[in-house]
Amino acid sequence: MPKLKTHTGAAKRFSKTGSGKIKRHQTKMRHILTSKLPKTKRKLGKSLIVSDADYDKVARMIPYA
């Protein structure tokens, strides 16, 4: 069986938890933050678990994570 290549863009954006789930960060936190409410910025700063619909696609991109 040949080795699988890791998608380097995905490797920078996703990481696996101890239980095997995949963590991701949220968008819209890079710039134009002055017009966002503090509550929104707090919420967007937290990481989430990748949804079930996207899990297989993301897991295929980071096989050795």
PDB file of C-alpha atoms in Angstrom:
ATOM      1  CA  MET A   1       0.000   0.000   0.000  1.00  0.00           C
ATOM      2  CA  PRO A   2       1.527   3.369  -0.957  1.00  0.00           C
ATOM      3  CA  LYS A   3       1.918   6.197   1.497  1.00  0.00           C
ATOM      4  CA  LEU A   4      -0.800   8.829   1.626  1.00  0.00           C
ATOM      5  CA  LYS A   5       0.032  12.495   1.228  1.00  0.00           C
ATOM      6  CA  THR A   6      -1.250  14.957   3.804  1.00  0.00           C
ATOM      7  CA  HIS A   7      -2.988  18.014   2.386  1.00  0.00           C
ATOM      8  CA  THR A   8      -0.750  20.711   3.851  1.00  0.00           C
ATOM      9  CA  GLY A   9      -3.441  23.400   3.757  1.00  0.00           C
ATOM     10  CA  ALA A  10      -5.781  21.164   5.732  1.00  0.00           C
ATOM     11  CA  ALA A  11      -3.022  20.193   8.176  1.00  0.00           C
ATOM     12  CA  LYS A  12      -2.620  23.868   9.104  1.00  0.00           C
ATOM     13  CA  ARG A  13      -6.348  24.343   9.679  1.00  0.00           C
ATOM     14  CA  PHE A  14      -7.503  21.142  11.383  1.00  0.00           C
ATOM     15  CA  SER A  15      -6.270  19.027  14.271  1.00  0.00           C
ATOM     16  CA  LYS A  16      -7.463  15.841  15.879  1.00  0.00           C
ATOM     17  CA  THR A  17      -8.576  15.580  19.485  1.00  0.00           C
ATOM     18  CA  GLY A  18      -7.721  12.732  21.792  1.00  0.00           C
ATOM     19  CA  SER A  19     -11.035  11.025  21.099  1.00  0.00           C
ATOM     20  CA  GLY A  20     -10.545  11.182  17.314  1.00  0.00           C
ATOM     21  CA  LYS A  21     -12.778  14.126  16.510  1.00  0.00           C
ATOM     22  CA  ILE A  22     -11.469  16.925  14.303  1.00  0.00           C
ATOM     23  CA  LYS A  23     -11.223  20.498  15.600  1.00  0.00           C
ATOM     24  CA  ARG A  24     -11.497  23.613  13.463  1.00  0.00           C
ATOM     25  CA  HIS A  25     -11.430  27.344  14.022  1.00  0.00           C
ATOM     26  CA  GLN A  26     -14.117  29.785  12.927  1.00  0.00           C
ATOM     27  CA  THR A  27     -13.938  32.395  10.197  1.00  0.00           C
ATOM     28  CA  LYS A  28     -14.347  36.178  10.305  1.00  0.00           C
ATOM     29  CA  MET A  29     -11.753  36.881  12.996  1.00  0.00           C
ATOM     30  CA  ARG A  30      -8.907  38.288  10.880  1.00  0.00           C
ATOM     31  CA  HIS A  31      -9.873  41.906  10.247  1.00  0.00           C
ATOM     32  CA  ILE A  32     -12.738  44.430  10.468  1.00  0.00           C
ATOM     33  CA  LEU A  33     -13.102  43.558  14.135  1.00  0.00           C
ATOM     34  CA  THR A  34     -14.072  47.057  15.250  1.00  0.00           C
ATOM     35  CA  SER A  35     -17.556  46.679  13.802  1.00  0.00           C
ATOM     36  CA  LYS A  36     -18.183  43.343  15.517  1.00  0.00           C
ATOM     37  CA  LEU A  37     -19.727  43.092  18.961  1.00  0.00           C
ATOM     38  CA  PRO A  38     -17.559  41.798  21.820  1.00  0.00           C
ATOM     39  CA  LYS A  39     -19.985  38.909  22.316  1.00  0.00           C
ATOM     40  CA  THR A  40     -19.574  37.907  18.670  1.00  0.00           C
ATOM     41  CA  LYS A  41     -15.789  38.089  18.873  1.00  0.00           C
ATOM     42  CA  ARG A  42     -15.746  35.927  22.002  1.00  0.00           C
ATOM     43  CA  LYS A  43     -17.923  33.352  20.291  1.00  0.00           C
ATOM     44  CA  LEU A  44     -15.864  33.327  17.091  1.00  0.00           C
ATOM     45  CA  GLY A  45     -12.608  32.915  19.002  1.00  0.00           C
ATOM     46  CA  LYS A  46     -13.530  29.430  20.191  1.00  0.00           C
ATOM     47  CA  SER A  47     -12.867  26.288  18.202  1.00  0.00           C
ATOM     48  CA  LEU A  48     -15.511  23.842  17.053  1.00  0.00           C
ATOM     49  CA  ILE A  49     -15.776  20.208  16.043  1.00  0.00           C
ATOM     50  CA  VAL A  50     -16.060  19.493  12.315  1.00  0.00           C
ATOM     51  CA  SER A  51     -19.630  18.546  11.371  1.00  0.00           C
ATOM     52  CA  ASP A  52     -20.599  14.976  10.511  1.00  0.00           C
ATOM     53  CA  ALA A  53     -21.238  15.938   6.882  1.00  0.00           C
ATOM     54  CA  ASP A  54     -17.650  17.198   6.425  1.00  0.00           C
ATOM     55  CA  TYR A  55     -15.836  14.722   8.675  1.00  0.00           C
ATOM     56  CA  ASP A  56     -14.989  12.101   6.025  1.00  0.00           C
ATOM     57  CA  LYS A  57     -13.642  14.671   3.575  1.00  0.00           C
ATOM     58  CA  VAL A  58     -11.437  16.375   6.188  1.00  0.00           C
ATOM     59  CA  ALA A  59     -10.239  13.079   7.675  1.00  0.00           C
ATOM     60  CA  ARG A  60      -9.086  11.947   4.224  1.00  0.00           C
ATOM     61  CA  MET A  61      -6.976  15.100   3.898  1.00  0.00           C
ATOM     62  CA  ILE A  62      -5.163  14.589   7.231  1.00  0.00           C
ATOM     63  CA  PRO A  63      -4.607  10.801   7.379  1.00  0.00           C
ATOM     64  CA  TYR A  64      -1.717  10.837   9.879  1.00  0.00           C
ATOM     65  CA  ALA A  65      -2.899  13.589  12.231  1.00  0.00           C
TER      66      ALA A  65
END
